[in-house]
CSV table of C-alpha atoms and ligand atoms in Angstrom, one decimal:
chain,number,residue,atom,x,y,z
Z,1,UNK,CA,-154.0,122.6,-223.4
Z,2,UNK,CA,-155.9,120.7,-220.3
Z,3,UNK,CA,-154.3,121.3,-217.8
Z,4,UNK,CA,-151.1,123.0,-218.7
Z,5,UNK,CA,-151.0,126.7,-219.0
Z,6,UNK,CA,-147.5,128.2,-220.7
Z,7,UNK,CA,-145.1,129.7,-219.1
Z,8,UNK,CA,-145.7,127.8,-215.6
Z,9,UNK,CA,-144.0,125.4,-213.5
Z,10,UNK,CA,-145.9,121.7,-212.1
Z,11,UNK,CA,-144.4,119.8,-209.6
Z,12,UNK,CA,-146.4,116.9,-209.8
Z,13,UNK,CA,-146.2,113.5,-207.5
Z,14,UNK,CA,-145.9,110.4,-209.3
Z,15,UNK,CA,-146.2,107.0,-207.9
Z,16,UNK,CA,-144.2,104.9,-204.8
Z,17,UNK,CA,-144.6,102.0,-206.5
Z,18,UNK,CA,-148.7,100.9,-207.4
Z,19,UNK,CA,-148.9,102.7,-210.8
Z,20,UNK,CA,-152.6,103.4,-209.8
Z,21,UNK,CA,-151.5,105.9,-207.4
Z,22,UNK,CA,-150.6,108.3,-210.7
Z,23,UNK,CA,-153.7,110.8,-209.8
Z,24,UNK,CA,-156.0,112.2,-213.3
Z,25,UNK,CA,-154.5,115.1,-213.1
Z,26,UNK,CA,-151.0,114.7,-212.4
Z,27,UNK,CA,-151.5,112.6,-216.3
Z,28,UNK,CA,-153.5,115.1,-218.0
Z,29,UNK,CA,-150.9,117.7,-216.8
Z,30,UNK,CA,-147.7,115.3,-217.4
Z,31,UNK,CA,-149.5,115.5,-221.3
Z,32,UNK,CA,-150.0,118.5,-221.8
Z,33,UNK,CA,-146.9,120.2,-220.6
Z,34,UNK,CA,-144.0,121.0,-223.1
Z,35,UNK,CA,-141.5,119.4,-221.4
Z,36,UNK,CA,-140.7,116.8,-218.0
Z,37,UNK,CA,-137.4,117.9,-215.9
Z,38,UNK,CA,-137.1,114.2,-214.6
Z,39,UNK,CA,-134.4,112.7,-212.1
Z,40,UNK,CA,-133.6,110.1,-214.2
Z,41,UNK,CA,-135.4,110.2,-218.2
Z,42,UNK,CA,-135.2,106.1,-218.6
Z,43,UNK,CA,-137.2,106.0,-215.5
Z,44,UNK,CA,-140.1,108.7,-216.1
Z,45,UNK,CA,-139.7,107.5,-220.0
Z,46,UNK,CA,-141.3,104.0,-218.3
Z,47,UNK,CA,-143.7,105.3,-216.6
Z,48,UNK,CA,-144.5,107.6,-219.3
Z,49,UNK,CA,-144.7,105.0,-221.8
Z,50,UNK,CA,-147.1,102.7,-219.3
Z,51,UNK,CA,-149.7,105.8,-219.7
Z,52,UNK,CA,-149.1,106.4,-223.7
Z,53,UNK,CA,-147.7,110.2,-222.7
Z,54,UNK,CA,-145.4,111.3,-225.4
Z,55,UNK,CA,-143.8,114.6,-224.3
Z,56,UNK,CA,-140.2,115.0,-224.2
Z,57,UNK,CA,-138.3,114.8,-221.5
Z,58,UNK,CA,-135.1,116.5,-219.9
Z,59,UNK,CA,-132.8,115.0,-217.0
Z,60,UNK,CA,-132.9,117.2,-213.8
Z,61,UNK,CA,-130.8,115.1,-211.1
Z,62,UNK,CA,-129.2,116.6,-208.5
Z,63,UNK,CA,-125.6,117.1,-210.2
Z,64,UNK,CA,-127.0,118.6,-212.3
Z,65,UNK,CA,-130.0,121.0,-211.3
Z,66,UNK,CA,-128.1,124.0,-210.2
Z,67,UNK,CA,-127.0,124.6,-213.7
Z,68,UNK,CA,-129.9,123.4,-215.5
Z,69,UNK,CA,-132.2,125.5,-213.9
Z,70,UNK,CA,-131.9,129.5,-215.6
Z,71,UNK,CA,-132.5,127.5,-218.8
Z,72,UNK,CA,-135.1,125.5,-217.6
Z,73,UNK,CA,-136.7,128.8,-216.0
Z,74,UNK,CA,-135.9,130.9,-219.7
Z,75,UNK,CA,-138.1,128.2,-221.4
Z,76,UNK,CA,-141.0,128.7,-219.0
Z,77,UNK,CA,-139.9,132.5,-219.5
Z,78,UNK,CA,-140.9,132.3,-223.1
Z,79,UNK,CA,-144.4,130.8,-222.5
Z,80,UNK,CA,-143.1,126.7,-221.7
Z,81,UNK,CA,-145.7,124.4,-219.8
Z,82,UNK,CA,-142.6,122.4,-218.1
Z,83,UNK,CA,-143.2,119.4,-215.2
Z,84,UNK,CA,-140.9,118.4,-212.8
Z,85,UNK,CA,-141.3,115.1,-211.3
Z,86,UNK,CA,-138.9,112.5,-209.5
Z,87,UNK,CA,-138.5,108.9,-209.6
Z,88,UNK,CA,-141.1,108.3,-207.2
Z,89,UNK,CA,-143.3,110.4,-204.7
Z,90,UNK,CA,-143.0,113.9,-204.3
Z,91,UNK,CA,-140.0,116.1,-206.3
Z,92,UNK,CA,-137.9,117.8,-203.4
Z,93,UNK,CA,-138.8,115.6,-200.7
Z,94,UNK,CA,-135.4,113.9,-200.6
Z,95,UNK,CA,-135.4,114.4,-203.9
Z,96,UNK,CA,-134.1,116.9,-206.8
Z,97,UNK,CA,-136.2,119.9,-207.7
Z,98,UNK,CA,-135.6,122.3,-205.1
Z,99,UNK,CA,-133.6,124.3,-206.8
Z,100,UNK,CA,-135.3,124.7,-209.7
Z,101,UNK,CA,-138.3,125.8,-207.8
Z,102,UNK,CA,-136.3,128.4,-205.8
Z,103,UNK,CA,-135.5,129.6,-209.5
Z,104,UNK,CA,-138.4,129.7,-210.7
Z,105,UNK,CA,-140.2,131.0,-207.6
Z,106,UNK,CA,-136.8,133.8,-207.7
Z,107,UNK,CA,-138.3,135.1,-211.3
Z,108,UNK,CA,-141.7,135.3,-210.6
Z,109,UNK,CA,-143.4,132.4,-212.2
Z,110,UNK,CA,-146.2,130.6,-211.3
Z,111,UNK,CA,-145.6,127.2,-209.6
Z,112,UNK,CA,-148.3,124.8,-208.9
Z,113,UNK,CA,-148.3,121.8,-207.1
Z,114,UNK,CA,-149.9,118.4,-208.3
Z,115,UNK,CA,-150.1,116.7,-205.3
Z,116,UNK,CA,-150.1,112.9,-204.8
Z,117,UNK,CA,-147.7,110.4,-203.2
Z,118,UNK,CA,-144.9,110.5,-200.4
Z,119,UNK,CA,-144.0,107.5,-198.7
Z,120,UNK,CA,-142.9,110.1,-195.9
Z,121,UNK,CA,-147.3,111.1,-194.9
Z,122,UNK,CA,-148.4,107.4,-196.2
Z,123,UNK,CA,-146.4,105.9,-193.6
Z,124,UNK,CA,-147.1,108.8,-191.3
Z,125,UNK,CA,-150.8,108.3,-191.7
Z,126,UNK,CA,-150.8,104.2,-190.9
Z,127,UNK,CA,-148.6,104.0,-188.2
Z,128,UNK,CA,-150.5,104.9,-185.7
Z,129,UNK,CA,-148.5,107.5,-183.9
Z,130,UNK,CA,-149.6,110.9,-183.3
Z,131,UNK,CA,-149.7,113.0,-186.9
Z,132,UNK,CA,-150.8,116.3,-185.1
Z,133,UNK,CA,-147.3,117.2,-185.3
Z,134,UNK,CA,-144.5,115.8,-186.6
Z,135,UNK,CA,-141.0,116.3,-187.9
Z,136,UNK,CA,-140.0,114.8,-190.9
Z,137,UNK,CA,-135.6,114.2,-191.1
Z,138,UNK,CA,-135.0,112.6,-194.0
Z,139,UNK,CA,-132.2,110.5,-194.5
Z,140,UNK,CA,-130.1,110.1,-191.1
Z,141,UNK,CA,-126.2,110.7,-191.9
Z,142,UNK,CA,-124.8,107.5,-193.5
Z,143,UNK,CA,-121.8,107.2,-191.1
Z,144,UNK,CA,-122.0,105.8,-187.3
Z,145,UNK,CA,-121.1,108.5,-185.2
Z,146,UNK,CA,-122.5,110.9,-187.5
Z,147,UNK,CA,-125.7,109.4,-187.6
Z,148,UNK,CA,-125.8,109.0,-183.1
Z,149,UNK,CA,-124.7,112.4,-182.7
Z,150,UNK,CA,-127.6,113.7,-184.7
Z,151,UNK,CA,-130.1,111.6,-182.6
Z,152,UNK,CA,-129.0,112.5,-179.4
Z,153,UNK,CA,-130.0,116.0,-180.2
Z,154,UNK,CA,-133.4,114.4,-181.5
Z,155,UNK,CA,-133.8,112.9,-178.6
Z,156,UNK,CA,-135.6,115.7,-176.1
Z,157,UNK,CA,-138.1,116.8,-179.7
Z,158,UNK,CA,-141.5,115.9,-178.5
Z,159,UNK,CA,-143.0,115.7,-182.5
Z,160,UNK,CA,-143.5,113.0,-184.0
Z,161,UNK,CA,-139.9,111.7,-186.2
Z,162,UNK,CA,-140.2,110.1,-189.9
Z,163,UNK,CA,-137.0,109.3,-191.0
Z,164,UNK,CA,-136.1,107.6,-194.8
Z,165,UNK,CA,-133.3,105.0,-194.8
Z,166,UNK,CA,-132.0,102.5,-197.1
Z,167,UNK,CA,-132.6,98.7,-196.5
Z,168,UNK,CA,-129.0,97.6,-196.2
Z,169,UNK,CA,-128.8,100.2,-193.3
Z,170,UNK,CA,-132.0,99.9,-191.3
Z,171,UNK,CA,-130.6,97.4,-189.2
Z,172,UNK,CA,-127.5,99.4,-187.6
Z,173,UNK,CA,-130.0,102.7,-188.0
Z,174,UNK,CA,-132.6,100.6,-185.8
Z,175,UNK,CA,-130.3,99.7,-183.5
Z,176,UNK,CA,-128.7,103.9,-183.3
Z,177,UNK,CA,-132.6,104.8,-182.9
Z,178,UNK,CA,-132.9,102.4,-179.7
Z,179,UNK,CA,-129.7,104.0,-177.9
Z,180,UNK,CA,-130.1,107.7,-178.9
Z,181,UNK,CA,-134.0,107.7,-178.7
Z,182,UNK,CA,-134.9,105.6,-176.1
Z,183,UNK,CA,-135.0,101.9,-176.6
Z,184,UNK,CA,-139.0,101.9,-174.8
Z,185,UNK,CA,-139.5,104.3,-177.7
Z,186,UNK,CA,-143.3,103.1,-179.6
Z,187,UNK,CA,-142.1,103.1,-183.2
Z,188,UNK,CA,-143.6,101.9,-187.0
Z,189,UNK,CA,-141.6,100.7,-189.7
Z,190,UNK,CA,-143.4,100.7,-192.8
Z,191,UNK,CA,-142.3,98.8,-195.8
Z,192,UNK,CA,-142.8,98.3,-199.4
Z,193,UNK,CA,-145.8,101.0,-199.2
Z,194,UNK,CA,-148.7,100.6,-201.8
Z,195,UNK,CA,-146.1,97.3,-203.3
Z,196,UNK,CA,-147.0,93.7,-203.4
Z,197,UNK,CA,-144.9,93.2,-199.8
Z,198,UNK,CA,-146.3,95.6,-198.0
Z,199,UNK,CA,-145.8,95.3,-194.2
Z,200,UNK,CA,-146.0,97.6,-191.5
Z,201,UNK,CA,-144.1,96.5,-188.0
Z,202,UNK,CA,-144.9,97.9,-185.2
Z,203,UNK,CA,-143.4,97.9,-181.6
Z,204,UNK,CA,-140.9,99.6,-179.3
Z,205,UNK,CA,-137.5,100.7,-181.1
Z,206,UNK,CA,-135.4,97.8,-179.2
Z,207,UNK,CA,-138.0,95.4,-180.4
Z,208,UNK,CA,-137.9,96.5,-184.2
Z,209,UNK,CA,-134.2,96.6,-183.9
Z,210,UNK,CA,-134.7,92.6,-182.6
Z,211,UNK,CA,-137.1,92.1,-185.3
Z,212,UNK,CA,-134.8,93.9,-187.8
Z,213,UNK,CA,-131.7,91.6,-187.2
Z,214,UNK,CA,-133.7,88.4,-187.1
Z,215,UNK,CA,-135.9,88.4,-190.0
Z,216,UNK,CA,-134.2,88.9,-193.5
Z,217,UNK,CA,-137.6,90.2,-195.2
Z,218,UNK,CA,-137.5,93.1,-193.1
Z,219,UNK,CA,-134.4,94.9,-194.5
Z,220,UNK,CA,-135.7,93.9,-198.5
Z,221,UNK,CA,-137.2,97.2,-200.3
Z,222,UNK,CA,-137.7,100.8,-199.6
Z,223,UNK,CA,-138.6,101.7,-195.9
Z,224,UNK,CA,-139.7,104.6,-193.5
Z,225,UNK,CA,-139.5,104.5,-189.7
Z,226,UNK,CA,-141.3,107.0,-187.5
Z,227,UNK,CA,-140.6,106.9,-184.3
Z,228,UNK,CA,-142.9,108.4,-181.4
Z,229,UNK,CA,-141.6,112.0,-179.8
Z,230,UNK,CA,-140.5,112.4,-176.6
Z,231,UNK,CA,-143.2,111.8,-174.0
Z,232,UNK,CA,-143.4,115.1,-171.8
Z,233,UNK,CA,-142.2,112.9,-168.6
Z,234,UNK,CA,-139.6,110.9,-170.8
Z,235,UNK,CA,-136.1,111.8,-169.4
Z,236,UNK,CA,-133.9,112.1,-172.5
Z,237,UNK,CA,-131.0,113.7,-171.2
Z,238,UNK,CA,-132.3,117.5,-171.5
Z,239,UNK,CA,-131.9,117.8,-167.7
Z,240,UNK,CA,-130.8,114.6,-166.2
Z,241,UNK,CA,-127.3,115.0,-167.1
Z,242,UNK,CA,-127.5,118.3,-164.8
Z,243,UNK,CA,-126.1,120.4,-167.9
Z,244,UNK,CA,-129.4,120.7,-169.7
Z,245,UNK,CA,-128.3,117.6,-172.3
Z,246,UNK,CA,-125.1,119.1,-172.7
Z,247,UNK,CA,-123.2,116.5,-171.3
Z,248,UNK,CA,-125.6,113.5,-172.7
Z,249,UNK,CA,-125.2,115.0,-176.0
Z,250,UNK,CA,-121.4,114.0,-176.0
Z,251,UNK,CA,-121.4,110.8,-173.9
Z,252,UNK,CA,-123.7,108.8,-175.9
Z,253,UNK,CA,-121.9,109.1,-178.9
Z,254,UNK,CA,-118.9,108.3,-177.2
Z,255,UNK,CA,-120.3,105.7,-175.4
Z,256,UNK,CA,-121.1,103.7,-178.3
Z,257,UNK,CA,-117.8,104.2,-179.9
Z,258,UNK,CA,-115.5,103.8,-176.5
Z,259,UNK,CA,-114.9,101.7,-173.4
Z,260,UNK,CA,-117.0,103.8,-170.5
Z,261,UNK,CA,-113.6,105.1,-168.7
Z,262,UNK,CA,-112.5,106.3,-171.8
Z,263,UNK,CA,-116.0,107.8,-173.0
Z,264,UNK,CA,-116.6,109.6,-169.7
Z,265,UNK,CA,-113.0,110.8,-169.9
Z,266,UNK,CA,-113.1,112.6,-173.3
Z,267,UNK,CA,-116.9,113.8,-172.6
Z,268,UNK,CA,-115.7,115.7,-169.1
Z,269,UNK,CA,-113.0,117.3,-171.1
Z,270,UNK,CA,-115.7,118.1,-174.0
Z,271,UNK,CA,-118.4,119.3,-171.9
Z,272,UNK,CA,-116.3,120.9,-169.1
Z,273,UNK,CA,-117.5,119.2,-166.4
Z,274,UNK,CA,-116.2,116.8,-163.8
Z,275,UNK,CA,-114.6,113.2,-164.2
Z,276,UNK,CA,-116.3,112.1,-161.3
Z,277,UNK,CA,-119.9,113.5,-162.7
Z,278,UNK,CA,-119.1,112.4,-166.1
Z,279,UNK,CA,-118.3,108.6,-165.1
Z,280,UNK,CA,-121.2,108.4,-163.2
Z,281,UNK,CA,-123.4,110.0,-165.5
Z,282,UNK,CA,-122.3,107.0,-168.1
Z,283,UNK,CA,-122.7,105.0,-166.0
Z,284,UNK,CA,-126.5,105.6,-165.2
Z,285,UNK,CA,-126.3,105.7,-169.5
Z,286,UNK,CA,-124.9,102.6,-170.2
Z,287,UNK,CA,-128.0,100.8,-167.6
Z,288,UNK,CA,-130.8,102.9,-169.1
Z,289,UNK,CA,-129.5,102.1,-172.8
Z,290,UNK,CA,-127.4,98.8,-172.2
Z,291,UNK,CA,-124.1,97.8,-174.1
Z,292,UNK,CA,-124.3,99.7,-177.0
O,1,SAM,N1,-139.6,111.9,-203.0
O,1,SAM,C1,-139.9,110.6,-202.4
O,1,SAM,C2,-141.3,110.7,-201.6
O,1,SAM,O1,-142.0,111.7,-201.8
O,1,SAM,O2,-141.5,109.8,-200.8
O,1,SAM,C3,-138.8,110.1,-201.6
O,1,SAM,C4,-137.5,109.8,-202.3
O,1,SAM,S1,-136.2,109.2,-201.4
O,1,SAM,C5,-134.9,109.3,-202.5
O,1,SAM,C6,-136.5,107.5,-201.4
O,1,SAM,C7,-136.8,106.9,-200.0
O,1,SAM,O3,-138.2,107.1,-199.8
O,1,SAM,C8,-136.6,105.4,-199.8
O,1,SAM,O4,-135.2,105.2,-199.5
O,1,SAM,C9,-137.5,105.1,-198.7
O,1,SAM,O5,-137.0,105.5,-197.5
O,1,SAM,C10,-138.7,106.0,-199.1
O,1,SAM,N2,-139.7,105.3,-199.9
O,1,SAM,C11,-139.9,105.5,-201.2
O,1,SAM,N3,-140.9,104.7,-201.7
O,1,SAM,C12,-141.3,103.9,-200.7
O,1,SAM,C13,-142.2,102.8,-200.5
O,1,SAM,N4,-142.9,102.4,-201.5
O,1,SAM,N5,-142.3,102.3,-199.3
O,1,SAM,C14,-141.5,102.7,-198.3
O,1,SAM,N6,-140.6,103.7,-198.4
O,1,SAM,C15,-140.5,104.3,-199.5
């Protein structure tokens, strides 16, 4: 065996798209392993196929991977070579596998990583926003409020955000960035990474959300946004609301949801501060942000 040794678990990185990205040794080791746990077997059994790799393969999605995993681990237990990949990128990066690798990692086996694509760093590392630190989120909460809550308390985080999101939601999500993050907020949105359409946009968050409603090639195919931290001067409502974000953490949720009486009315009640301080304080919102 090349690259395989029994009894061992590789979480190896296959491609975002260009097929060339598959690295040497995520193949030799995709060959000479006993088994693949893939997300879905039709779409590794493709890619397999494309390289002439013939080893079998077992599904490991995420209904399933809780249970799968003690006999996934057993087999690697009893000297099996087994892979674990996902349909694209890097396994457990919003993406099955983490709980087979807790497993594994839980009975002592050896795990090694075969490293390669995530459309989470590619994007990072062209979109010309600072990479010394950053924060990667995932996929923001699918529903409205949900999803403006959670920026609001992303707001004040001075790293760096990458954030997945589906193309038939980046519109509204660009749009939720602009009010909860700062609408002057320097943002990328990179699209279609190592793909034919490739395109990266760049700009302020209002201006991508713009850009996002009025051109219909920007929501087709998979897409990351990173948006720029907080700059340390960059008043995002940790003390400008006079409650250390307390109260800003409420009202611009509700502000995007209610009419401003009615917003500053609940959010007074919520936070346990003044009507009067509360209405202003959406007030002064509702100009920074405008209409939601
Ligand atoms: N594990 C994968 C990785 O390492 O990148 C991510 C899987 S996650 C289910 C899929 C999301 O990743 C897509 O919705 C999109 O946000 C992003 N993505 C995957 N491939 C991409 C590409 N080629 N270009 C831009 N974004 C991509």
């Amino acid at each position: 065996m090349t690259n395989a040794r029994a009894g061992r678990l590789y979480v190896v990185a296959t491609p975002i798209g260009n097929l060339g990205d598959l690295s040497v040794r995520a193949r030799d080791t995709l060959q000479a392993s006993n088994l693949i746990a893939a997300e879905d077997t039709r779409h590794t059994g493709a890619l397999l196929k494309h390289f002439g790799i013939q080893t079998p393969l077992v599904s490991l999605h995420e209904h399933n991977e809780l249970e799968r995993a003690p006999e996934l681990v057993s087999r690697m237990q009893n000297g099996a070579a087994i892979s674990l990949v996902s349909d694209a990128g890097t396994p457990g990066i919003s993406d099955p596998g983490f709980d087979l690798v807790r497993a594994a990692a839980a009975a002592g086996l050896d795990i090694i990583a075969i490293p390669g694509p995530c459309a989470a760093l590619a994007a990072l590392s062209i979109a010309g926003l600072p990479t010394d630190r950053f924060c990667f989120e995932g996929f923001l909460p699918a529903r409205r409020a949900a999803r403006r809550t959670r920026l609001t308390e992303l707001a004040p985080e001075p790293r760096t955000l990458v954030f997945y999101e589906s193309p038939h939601r980046v519109r509204e999500m660009l749009e939720d960035c602009a009010l909860g993050l700062g609408s002057a907020r320097p943002a990328a949105v990179a699209r279609e990474i190592t793909k034919l359409h490739e395109t990266l946009y760049r700009g302020s968050l209002s201006q991508l959300a713009a850009r996002a409603a009025a051109e219909a090639d920007f929501a087709r195919g998979e897409i990351v946004v990173v948006a720029a931290g907080a700059a340390p001067d960059e008043d995002t409502g940790g003390g400008a609301d006079g409650h250390g974000g307390a109260l800003d953490r409420v009202l611009k949720p509700l502000l995007a949801e209610l009419p401003l009486k009615q917003a500053a009315h609940l959010a007074a009640q919520i936070a346990a501060v003044g009507g009067n301080e509360a209405y202003k304080r959406a007030l002064q919102l509702k100009q920074a942000y405008g209409a939601p």
